[in-house]
Amino acid sequence: MGAGTAAPDVELALWRGFRLSMQTAGCLALVSFVPGFLLRLVYPRWENRVVLGINAVLLALLSILYVASFPFYRQFHANFNQMIFTGANDDLYALFITMVQQYALPVRLAGALLLAWVLWRGLKALLACCRLEDFAEAMVWPRWARYLGRLAFLYVTYLAVLLGIFGGSLGWQTAVDWENAGVTKDDFLNEAILDNPQALYRAYNLNRRMLACNGLDFTTDDIRTLAAWLSHRQPDTDDLDVYLQKSAQGPAADKPKHVFVILSESFANWPLLDKYQGIPISYGMRSLIAEDDTDYCPTFLPNGASTVSAVTGVVTGFADANLYLTTMPEAFAAPYPTASAPQMQKLGYTTNFWYAGPATWERIGAFTQAQGFEHFYSRGDFGDVPGSVWGCEDEVLYEKVLEGLDPGQPSFNVLLNASNHSPYDLDLEAKGFDKEAVRDALPPEHQQDEELLKELGHYWYADRELAKFVRAVKEKCPDSLIVIVGDHGDRYNLDKTPTTYERYGIPFIITGKGIHKGTLLPDAAGSQIDIMPTIFELIAPKGFSYMSLGSSLTRTNRQGVNYGFWITRTAIGKADTVPLVPEPVTEGEEPVIDEDAMQNYINAIRSISWWRAKYGPILDASRLEDR
């Protein structure tokens, strides 16, 4: 819990959660009550067995969810959410191995089943000793008392049904549900208010909204107006591609022979902050940032909460907007005009996508090639190499990229590594990780957290291998441009209640020939859809026509937005609050934003990404009627 959380907040969370769980309890009671009631009418001998059997299954499921919610919260800082459905589209074998290796699945499952058995035995004893029929038969009731008792029972049942339907209330006006339950000022308590079935119900609803594309409530008129605002022109056409058209202002650096965009797994920005510089896990990037041919933007957001969002952002140029592009037929029909690979081909580059994992993950091989990448390389192309279920080790991936790099053939390369990912099973000692030095640098309350030390060790490894790769590329091909970003943050932090900035921020590092301090705007901020526009404005000749939704961090971009947040150089906040509530990026600074401009930017990025990816370039309102 946050430092400012007090007993009244805990009491409010308990009371709110108690009320909401009345709804869950009511639903679960119906599951056994209805078949039990019907059996009592037709075959009473089976009633008790069936009720106990149904409740055995329910208690087992509830116990498993309860035990699973602990590692889930540790990983995602939330009760069950939409990541459940994202995981269902992931590599299920790899997920299973991760749960076994990192989260001790057999032990946790055994503990959950033991808990379920204890609860079931308690339920069985309760039903055996508290039979209403036995109580009624033992008492001699006058007729009026029997009628009064029946009326009281019906009234209590009526109240219980209302409380179950309306989440601890007697009417919908004051009902508690998953959308309005989080009323405390503490994020942890707000998640704790939801019991596990309610959290799953939330995940189901959010996923359904995404699949139905009804999470975005924009009309074609709205999108036209926003697209015109974003492109600084009149809303005089229904063709979105006109608004996405840009012209390069002329190269800000010598055109490189090779361009690299490295999406580094779970590579958060917080270890690069000054307050954590004493922890020896980020020396590689710190030394790189200090070099004269490198510039760094510390206020940058991932495209989404998972790796696949980063991939779609860099590959297609669209923001995460309630669409799962790697599963959409539209994304496989032809490259989007904002796609990175075809536009880099226009500049004379061969396009390659390098992935540490299997080509089948999220259909990444088929997806990237459908979006114009000429070559796709994955773990299956590398032979029998060391790694985890998610992919080969970073050093192996970088070695394969260097082997395939032809200094004389211009190339554009997107790299996606995987080592800094659960189950965090690298042999860190063999890699040279000084765990005791990191332990000594941690605050005393974290020094015995072996899981955290393992996670920090994997960040150290990713950082070291990334720095080695950059040096190797510069040595082999000195005229290269390299962009480094995390695919996402939000996996582990030193602070158990991190600020929004420390939790979600990722670094944007650009290095290579022609880059210098000041290449990026001093107040630059952005997200992954701004990577390619930044590259185009750095290397493309004046007048080069390209298409993008984002904009360059070297020219105009001073804000970023993603699936749930926005950021500037001084402020960050959630994108779905009205009004927007800015939080400071740096403690003690006053977070100031232009509310109207930021809201327009959020809506423009979301609405255009949603419409263009799903419905094409023409704003035709009749398309919405077909949904």
mmCIF file with all atom_site columns, C-alpha atoms in Angstrom, residues 212-370:
data_model
loop_
_atom_site.group_PDB
_atom_site.id
_atom_site.type_symbol
_atom_site.label_atom_id
_atom_site.label_alt_id
_atom_site.label_comp_id
_atom_site.label_asym_id
_atom_site.label_entity_id
_atom_site.label_seq_id
_atom_site.pdbx_PDB_ins_code
_atom_site.Cartn_x
_atom_site.Cartn_y
_atom_site.Cartn_z
_atom_site.occupancy
_atom_site.B_iso_or_equiv
_atom_site.pdbx_formal_charge
_atom_site.auth_seq_id
_atom_site.auth_comp_id
_atom_site.auth_asym_id
_atom_site.auth_atom_id
_atom_site.pdbx_PDB_model_num
ATOM 1   C CA . ALA A 1 212 ? -16.360 -5.418  -30.650 1.00 0.00 ? 212 ALA A CA 1
ATOM 2   C CA . CYS A 1 213 ? -14.422 -2.159  -31.088 1.00 0.00 ? 213 CYS A CA 1
ATOM 3   C CA . ASN A 1 214 ? -17.030 -0.427  -28.951 1.00 0.00 ? 214 ASN A CA 1
ATOM 4   C CA . GLY A 1 215 ? -14.536 0.882   -26.437 1.00 0.00 ? 215 GLY A CA 1
ATOM 5   C CA . LEU A 1 216 ? -13.979 3.857   -28.750 1.00 0.00 ? 216 LEU A CA 1
ATOM 6   C CA . ASP A 1 217 ? -17.021 6.023   -29.226 1.00 0.00 ? 217 ASP A CA 1
ATOM 7   C CA . PHE A 1 218 ? -15.998 8.255   -32.138 1.00 0.00 ? 218 PHE A CA 1
ATOM 8   C CA . THR A 1 219 ? -18.120 9.284   -35.102 1.00 0.00 ? 219 THR A CA 1
ATOM 9   C CA . THR A 1 220 ? -16.674 9.858   -38.553 1.00 0.00 ? 220 THR A CA 1
ATOM 10  C CA . ASP A 1 221 ? -17.188 13.590  -38.046 1.00 0.00 ? 221 ASP A CA 1
ATOM 11  C CA . ASP A 1 222 ? -15.179 13.409  -34.828 1.00 0.00 ? 222 ASP A CA 1
ATOM 12  C CA . ILE A 1 223 ? -12.334 11.580  -36.564 1.00 0.00 ? 223 ILE A CA 1
ATOM 13  C CA . ARG A 1 224 ? -12.257 13.986  -39.505 1.00 0.00 ? 224 ARG A CA 1
ATOM 14  C CA . THR A 1 225 ? -12.054 16.980  -37.168 1.00 0.00 ? 225 THR A CA 1
ATOM 15  C CA . LEU A 1 226 ? -9.354  15.374  -35.027 1.00 0.00 ? 226 LEU A CA 1
ATOM 16  C CA . ALA A 1 227 ? -7.307  14.268  -38.046 1.00 0.00 ? 227 ALA A CA 1
ATOM 17  C CA . ALA A 1 228 ? -7.421  17.834  -39.420 1.00 0.00 ? 228 ALA A CA 1
ATOM 18  C CA . TRP A 1 229 ? -6.385  19.222  -36.021 1.00 0.00 ? 229 TRP A CA 1
ATOM 19  C CA . LEU A 1 230 ? -3.474  16.797  -35.812 1.00 0.00 ? 230 LEU A CA 1
ATOM 20  C CA . SER A 1 231 ? -2.219  17.595  -39.331 1.00 0.00 ? 231 SER A CA 1
ATOM 21  C CA . HIS A 1 232 ? -2.794  21.376  -39.053 1.00 0.00 ? 232 HIS A CA 1
ATOM 22  C CA . ARG A 1 233 ? -5.084  21.568  -42.071 1.00 0.00 ? 233 ARG A CA 1
ATOM 23  C CA . GLN A 1 234 ? -8.761  22.031  -42.878 1.00 0.00 ? 234 GLN A CA 1
ATOM 24  C CA . PRO A 1 235 ? -11.160 19.069  -42.481 1.00 0.00 ? 235 PRO A CA 1
ATOM 25  C CA . ASP A 1 236 ? -11.857 19.054  -46.210 1.00 0.00 ? 236 ASP A CA 1
ATOM 26  C CA . THR A 1 237 ? -11.609 15.375  -47.116 1.00 0.00 ? 237 THR A CA 1
ATOM 27  C CA . ASP A 1 238 ? -12.881 11.990  -45.934 1.00 0.00 ? 238 ASP A CA 1
ATOM 28  C CA . ASP A 1 239 ? -9.594  10.328  -46.895 1.00 0.00 ? 239 ASP A CA 1
ATOM 29  C CA . LEU A 1 240 ? -7.598  9.762   -43.700 1.00 0.00 ? 240 LEU A CA 1
ATOM 30  C CA . ASP A 1 241 ? -4.423  9.109   -45.662 1.00 0.00 ? 241 ASP A CA 1
ATOM 31  C CA . VAL A 1 242 ? -4.375  12.739  -46.753 1.00 0.00 ? 242 VAL A CA 1
ATOM 32  C CA . TYR A 1 243 ? -4.105  13.799  -43.111 1.00 0.00 ? 243 TYR A CA 1
ATOM 33  C CA . LEU A 1 244 ? -1.356  11.251  -42.440 1.00 0.00 ? 244 LEU A CA 1
ATOM 34  C CA . GLN A 1 245 ? 0.850   12.473  -45.294 1.00 0.00 ? 245 GLN A CA 1
ATOM 35  C CA . LYS A 1 246 ? 4.085   14.229  -44.280 1.00 0.00 ? 246 LYS A CA 1
ATOM 36  C CA . SER A 1 247 ? 7.106   15.660  -46.054 1.00 0.00 ? 247 SER A CA 1
ATOM 37  C CA . ALA A 1 248 ? 10.605  15.351  -44.581 1.00 0.00 ? 248 ALA A CA 1
ATOM 38  C CA . GLN A 1 249 ? 12.256  18.650  -43.720 1.00 0.00 ? 249 GLN A CA 1
ATOM 39  C CA . GLY A 1 250 ? 15.712  17.489  -44.732 1.00 0.00 ? 250 GLY A CA 1
ATOM 40  C CA . PRO A 1 251 ? 18.238  15.201  -43.019 1.00 0.00 ? 251 PRO A CA 1
ATOM 41  C CA . ALA A 1 252 ? 19.455  16.170  -39.574 1.00 0.00 ? 252 ALA A CA 1
ATOM 42  C CA . ALA A 1 253 ? 22.234  13.571  -39.792 1.00 0.00 ? 253 ALA A CA 1
ATOM 43  C CA . ASP A 1 254 ? 24.216  11.810  -42.501 1.00 0.00 ? 254 ASP A CA 1
ATOM 44  C CA . LYS A 1 255 ? 22.202  9.034   -44.084 1.00 0.00 ? 255 LYS A CA 1
ATOM 45  C CA . PRO A 1 256 ? 23.341  5.860   -42.316 1.00 0.00 ? 256 PRO A CA 1
ATOM 46  C CA . LYS A 1 257 ? 24.133  2.628   -44.099 1.00 0.00 ? 257 LYS A CA 1
ATOM 47  C CA . HIS A 1 258 ? 22.232  0.632   -41.486 1.00 0.00 ? 258 HIS A CA 1
ATOM 48  C CA . VAL A 1 259 ? 19.358  1.474   -39.169 1.00 0.00 ? 259 VAL A CA 1
ATOM 49  C CA . PHE A 1 260 ? 18.508  -0.559  -36.084 1.00 0.00 ? 260 PHE A CA 1
ATOM 50  C CA . VAL A 1 261 ? 15.432  -0.341  -33.855 1.00 0.00 ? 261 VAL A CA 1
ATOM 51  C CA . ILE A 1 262 ? 15.922  -2.496  -30.766 1.00 0.00 ? 262 ILE A CA 1
ATOM 52  C CA . LEU A 1 263 ? 12.857  -3.420  -28.739 1.00 0.00 ? 263 LEU A CA 1
ATOM 53  C CA . SER A 1 264 ? 14.369  -4.677  -25.509 1.00 0.00 ? 264 SER A CA 1
ATOM 54  C CA . GLU A 1 265 ? 12.158  -6.903  -23.379 1.00 0.00 ? 265 GLU A CA 1
ATOM 55  C CA . SER A 1 266 ? 10.859  -5.247  -20.181 1.00 0.00 ? 266 SER A CA 1
ATOM 56  C CA . PHE A 1 267 ? 13.557  -2.564  -20.464 1.00 0.00 ? 267 PHE A CA 1
ATOM 57  C CA . ALA A 1 268 ? 12.104  0.058   -18.147 1.00 0.00 ? 268 ALA A CA 1
ATOM 58  C CA . ASN A 1 269 ? 13.506  3.567   -17.723 1.00 0.00 ? 269 ASN A CA 1
ATOM 59  C CA . TRP A 1 270 ? 13.532  3.721   -13.925 1.00 0.00 ? 270 TRP A CA 1
ATOM 60  C CA . PRO A 1 271 ? 16.981  2.062   -13.482 1.00 0.00 ? 271 PRO A CA 1
ATOM 61  C CA . LEU A 1 272 ? 18.435  4.928   -15.559 1.00 0.00 ? 272 LEU A CA 1
ATOM 62  C CA . LEU A 1 273 ? 17.153  7.623   -13.208 1.00 0.00 ? 273 LEU A CA 1
ATOM 63  C CA . ASP A 1 274 ? 19.661  9.479   -11.030 1.00 0.00 ? 274 ASP A CA 1
ATOM 64  C CA . LYS A 1 275 ? 18.090  8.198   -7.816  1.00 0.00 ? 275 LYS A CA 1
ATOM 65  C CA . TYR A 1 276 ? 18.999  4.601   -8.772  1.00 0.00 ? 276 TYR A CA 1
ATOM 66  C CA . GLN A 1 277 ? 22.455  5.229   -10.212 1.00 0.00 ? 277 GLN A CA 1
ATOM 67  C CA . GLY A 1 278 ? 24.117  3.525   -7.234  1.00 0.00 ? 278 GLY A CA 1
ATOM 68  C CA . ILE A 1 279 ? 22.551  0.162   -8.153  1.00 0.00 ? 279 ILE A CA 1
ATOM 69  C CA . PRO A 1 280 ? 24.977  -1.493  -10.586 1.00 0.00 ? 280 PRO A CA 1
ATOM 70  C CA . ILE A 1 281 ? 22.554  -2.855  -13.173 1.00 0.00 ? 281 ILE A CA 1
ATOM 71  C CA . SER A 1 282 ? 22.479  -0.131  -15.860 1.00 0.00 ? 282 SER A CA 1
ATOM 72  C CA . TYR A 1 283 ? 26.093  0.839   -16.450 1.00 0.00 ? 283 TYR A CA 1
ATOM 73  C CA . GLY A 1 284 ? 25.928  -0.165  -20.111 1.00 0.00 ? 284 GLY A CA 1
ATOM 74  C CA . MET A 1 285 ? 23.195  2.285   -21.089 1.00 0.00 ? 285 MET A CA 1
ATOM 75  C CA . ARG A 1 286 ? 24.468  4.968   -18.708 1.00 0.00 ? 286 ARG A CA 1
ATOM 76  C CA . SER A 1 287 ? 27.874  4.897   -20.393 1.00 0.00 ? 287 SER A CA 1
ATOM 77  C CA . LEU A 1 288 ? 26.241  4.927   -23.831 1.00 0.00 ? 288 LEU A CA 1
ATOM 78  C CA . ILE A 1 289 ? 24.040  7.905   -22.964 1.00 0.00 ? 289 ILE A CA 1
ATOM 79  C CA . ALA A 1 290 ? 27.123  9.800   -21.804 1.00 0.00 ? 290 ALA A CA 1
ATOM 80  C CA . GLU A 1 291 ? 28.828  9.449   -25.207 1.00 0.00 ? 291 GLU A CA 1
ATOM 81  C CA . ASP A 1 292 ? 28.944  12.413  -27.579 1.00 0.00 ? 292 ASP A CA 1
ATOM 82  C CA . ASP A 1 293 ? 27.208  10.557  -30.444 1.00 0.00 ? 293 ASP A CA 1
ATOM 83  C CA . THR A 1 294 ? 24.154  9.674   -28.331 1.00 0.00 ? 294 THR A CA 1
ATOM 84  C CA . ASP A 1 295 ? 21.008  11.471  -27.259 1.00 0.00 ? 295 ASP A CA 1
ATOM 85  C CA . TYR A 1 296 ? 18.386  10.315  -24.780 1.00 0.00 ? 296 TYR A CA 1
ATOM 86  C CA . CYS A 1 297 ? 14.745  11.087  -24.090 1.00 0.00 ? 297 CYS A CA 1
ATOM 87  C CA . PRO A 1 298 ? 13.688  9.977   -20.590 1.00 0.00 ? 298 PRO A CA 1
ATOM 88  C CA . THR A 1 299 ? 9.961   10.687  -21.117 1.00 0.00 ? 299 THR A CA 1
ATOM 89  C CA . PHE A 1 300 ? 8.780   7.944   -23.443 1.00 0.00 ? 300 PHE A CA 1
ATOM 90  C CA . LEU A 1 301 ? 5.862   5.505   -23.315 1.00 0.00 ? 301 LEU A CA 1
ATOM 91  C CA . PRO A 1 302 ? 5.384   2.011   -24.715 1.00 0.00 ? 302 PRO A CA 1
ATOM 92  C CA . ASN A 1 303 ? 2.553   1.455   -27.154 1.00 0.00 ? 303 ASN A CA 1
ATOM 93  C CA . GLY A 1 304 ? 0.804   -0.931  -24.785 1.00 0.00 ? 304 GLY A CA 1
ATOM 94  C CA . ALA A 1 305 ? 1.120   -3.149  -21.747 1.00 0.00 ? 305 ALA A CA 1
ATOM 95  C CA . SER A 1 306 ? 2.559   -6.130  -23.616 1.00 0.00 ? 306 SER A CA 1
ATOM 96  C CA . THR A 1 307 ? 5.255   -6.928  -26.156 1.00 0.00 ? 307 THR A CA 1
ATOM 97  C CA . VAL A 1 308 ? 2.838   -7.432  -29.028 1.00 0.00 ? 308 VAL A CA 1
ATOM 98  C CA . SER A 1 309 ? 1.685   -3.802  -28.715 1.00 0.00 ? 309 SER A CA 1
ATOM 99  C CA . ALA A 1 310 ? 5.278   -2.623  -29.126 1.00 0.00 ? 310 ALA A CA 1
ATOM 100 C CA . VAL A 1 311 ? 5.640   -4.781  -32.222 1.00 0.00 ? 311 VAL A CA 1
ATOM 101 C CA . THR A 1 312 ? 2.453   -3.469  -33.813 1.00 0.00 ? 312 THR A CA 1
ATOM 102 C CA . GLY A 1 313 ? 3.392   0.117   -32.960 1.00 0.00 ? 313 GLY A CA 1
ATOM 103 C CA . VAL A 1 314 ? 6.790   -0.059  -34.675 1.00 0.00 ? 314 VAL A CA 1
ATOM 104 C CA . VAL A 1 315 ? 5.651   -2.274  -37.552 1.00 0.00 ? 315 VAL A CA 1
ATOM 105 C CA . THR A 1 316 ? 2.381   -0.492  -38.445 1.00 0.00 ? 316 THR A CA 1
ATOM 106 C CA . GLY A 1 317 ? 2.789   2.961   -36.903 1.00 0.00 ? 317 GLY A CA 1
ATOM 107 C CA . PHE A 1 318 ? -0.593  2.737   -35.169 1.00 0.00 ? 318 PHE A CA 1
ATOM 108 C CA . ALA A 1 319 ? -1.313  3.215   -31.488 1.00 0.00 ? 319 ALA A CA 1
ATOM 109 C CA . ASP A 1 320 ? -2.883  0.494   -29.366 1.00 0.00 ? 320 ASP A CA 1
ATOM 110 C CA . ALA A 1 321 ? -6.589  1.266   -29.855 1.00 0.00 ? 321 ALA A CA 1
ATOM 111 C CA . ASN A 1 322 ? -8.730  -1.715  -28.842 1.00 0.00 ? 322 ASN A CA 1
ATOM 112 C CA . LEU A 1 323 ? -7.545  -3.768  -31.823 1.00 0.00 ? 323 LEU A CA 1
ATOM 113 C CA . TYR A 1 324 ? -5.480  -6.943  -31.814 1.00 0.00 ? 324 TYR A CA 1
ATOM 114 C CA . LEU A 1 325 ? -3.719  -6.359  -35.107 1.00 0.00 ? 325 LEU A CA 1
ATOM 115 C CA . THR A 1 326 ? -1.838  -9.669  -35.238 1.00 0.00 ? 326 THR A CA 1
ATOM 116 C CA . THR A 1 327 ? -5.188  -11.506 -35.375 1.00 0.00 ? 327 THR A CA 1
ATOM 117 C CA . MET A 1 328 ? -7.055  -9.149  -37.744 1.00 0.00 ? 328 MET A CA 1
ATOM 118 C CA . PRO A 1 329 ? -7.528  -10.152 -41.404 1.00 0.00 ? 329 PRO A CA 1
ATOM 119 C CA . GLU A 1 330 ? -7.192  -6.480  -42.390 1.00 0.00 ? 330 GLU A CA 1
ATOM 120 C CA . ALA A 1 331 ? -3.604  -6.431  -41.144 1.00 0.00 ? 331 ALA A CA 1
ATOM 121 C CA . PHE A 1 332 ? -2.695  -9.370  -43.401 1.00 0.00 ? 332 PHE A CA 1
ATOM 122 C CA . ALA A 1 333 ? -4.308  -8.077  -46.595 1.00 0.00 ? 333 ALA A CA 1
ATOM 123 C CA . ALA A 1 334 ? -1.591  -5.514  -47.353 1.00 0.00 ? 334 ALA A CA 1
ATOM 124 C CA . PRO A 1 335 ? 0.853   -3.277  -45.496 1.00 0.00 ? 335 PRO A CA 1
ATOM 125 C CA . TYR A 1 336 ? -0.716  -0.178  -44.006 1.00 0.00 ? 336 TYR A CA 1
ATOM 126 C CA . PRO A 1 337 ? 0.540   3.052   -45.596 1.00 0.00 ? 337 PRO A CA 1
ATOM 127 C CA . THR A 1 338 ? 2.096   3.985   -42.229 1.00 0.00 ? 338 THR A CA 1
ATOM 128 C CA . ALA A 1 339 ? 3.991   0.656   -42.017 1.00 0.00 ? 339 ALA A CA 1
ATOM 129 C CA . SER A 1 340 ? 7.706   1.076   -41.383 1.00 0.00 ? 340 SER A CA 1
ATOM 130 C CA . ALA A 1 341 ? 9.213   -1.546  -43.714 1.00 0.00 ? 341 ALA A CA 1
ATOM 131 C CA . PRO A 1 342 ? 7.794   -0.408  -47.101 1.00 0.00 ? 342 PRO A CA 1
ATOM 132 C CA . GLN A 1 343 ? 8.717   3.209   -46.366 1.00 0.00 ? 343 GLN A CA 1
ATOM 133 C CA . MET A 1 344 ? 12.284  2.256   -45.438 1.00 0.00 ? 344 MET A CA 1
ATOM 134 C CA . GLN A 1 345 ? 12.473  0.278   -48.680 1.00 0.00 ? 345 GLN A CA 1
ATOM 135 C CA . LYS A 1 346 ? 11.667  3.514   -50.527 1.00 0.00 ? 346 LYS A CA 1
ATOM 136 C CA . LEU A 1 347 ? 14.814  4.934   -48.939 1.00 0.00 ? 347 LEU A CA 1
ATOM 137 C CA . GLY A 1 348 ? 16.867  2.043   -50.315 1.00 0.00 ? 348 GLY A CA 1
ATOM 138 C CA . TYR A 1 349 ? 17.039  -0.295  -47.313 1.00 0.00 ? 349 TYR A CA 1
ATOM 139 C CA . THR A 1 350 ? 16.596  -4.045  -47.171 1.00 0.00 ? 350 THR A CA 1
ATOM 140 C CA . THR A 1 351 ? 14.200  -4.731  -44.296 1.00 0.00 ? 351 THR A CA 1
ATOM 141 C CA . ASN A 1 352 ? 14.770  -7.428  -41.669 1.00 0.00 ? 352 ASN A CA 1
ATOM 142 C CA . PHE A 1 353 ? 12.934  -8.408  -38.496 1.00 0.00 ? 353 PHE A CA 1
ATOM 143 C CA . TRP A 1 354 ? 14.932  -10.376 -35.930 1.00 0.00 ? 354 TRP A CA 1
ATOM 144 C CA . TYR A 1 355 ? 13.115  -12.133 -33.071 1.00 0.00 ? 355 TYR A CA 1
ATOM 145 C CA . ALA A 1 356 ? 14.660  -14.186 -30.281 1.00 0.00 ? 356 ALA A CA 1
ATOM 146 C CA . GLY A 1 357 ? 11.582  -16.399 -29.945 1.00 0.00 ? 357 GLY A CA 1
ATOM 147 C CA . PRO A 1 358 ? 9.510   -18.638 -32.230 1.00 0.00 ? 358 PRO A CA 1
ATOM 148 C CA . ALA A 1 359 ? 7.903   -17.337 -35.424 1.00 0.00 ? 359 ALA A CA 1
ATOM 149 C CA . THR A 1 360 ? 4.515   -18.640 -34.260 1.00 0.00 ? 360 THR A CA 1
ATOM 150 C CA . TRP A 1 361 ? 4.338   -16.369 -31.211 1.00 0.00 ? 361 TRP A CA 1
ATOM 151 C CA . GLU A 1 362 ? 1.441   -13.961 -31.841 1.00 0.00 ? 362 GLU A CA 1
ATOM 152 C CA . ARG A 1 363 ? 1.823   -14.912 -35.552 1.00 0.00 ? 363 ARG A CA 1
ATOM 153 C CA . ILE A 1 364 ? 4.752   -12.496 -35.531 1.00 0.00 ? 364 ILE A CA 1
ATOM 154 C CA . GLY A 1 365 ? 6.485   -14.047 -38.523 1.00 0.00 ? 365 GLY A CA 1
ATOM 155 C CA . ALA A 1 366 ? 3.431   -13.929 -40.776 1.00 0.00 ? 366 ALA A CA 1
ATOM 156 C CA . PHE A 1 367 ? 2.380   -10.518 -39.428 1.00 0.00 ? 367 PHE A CA 1
ATOM 157 C CA . THR A 1 368 ? 5.681   -8.712  -39.970 1.00 0.00 ? 368 THR A CA 1
ATOM 158 C CA . GLN A 1 369 ? 6.035   -10.113 -43.477 1.00 0.00 ? 369 GLN A CA 1
ATOM 159 C CA . ALA A 1 370 ? 2.443   -9.192  -44.295 1.00 0.00 ? 370 ALA A CA 1
#
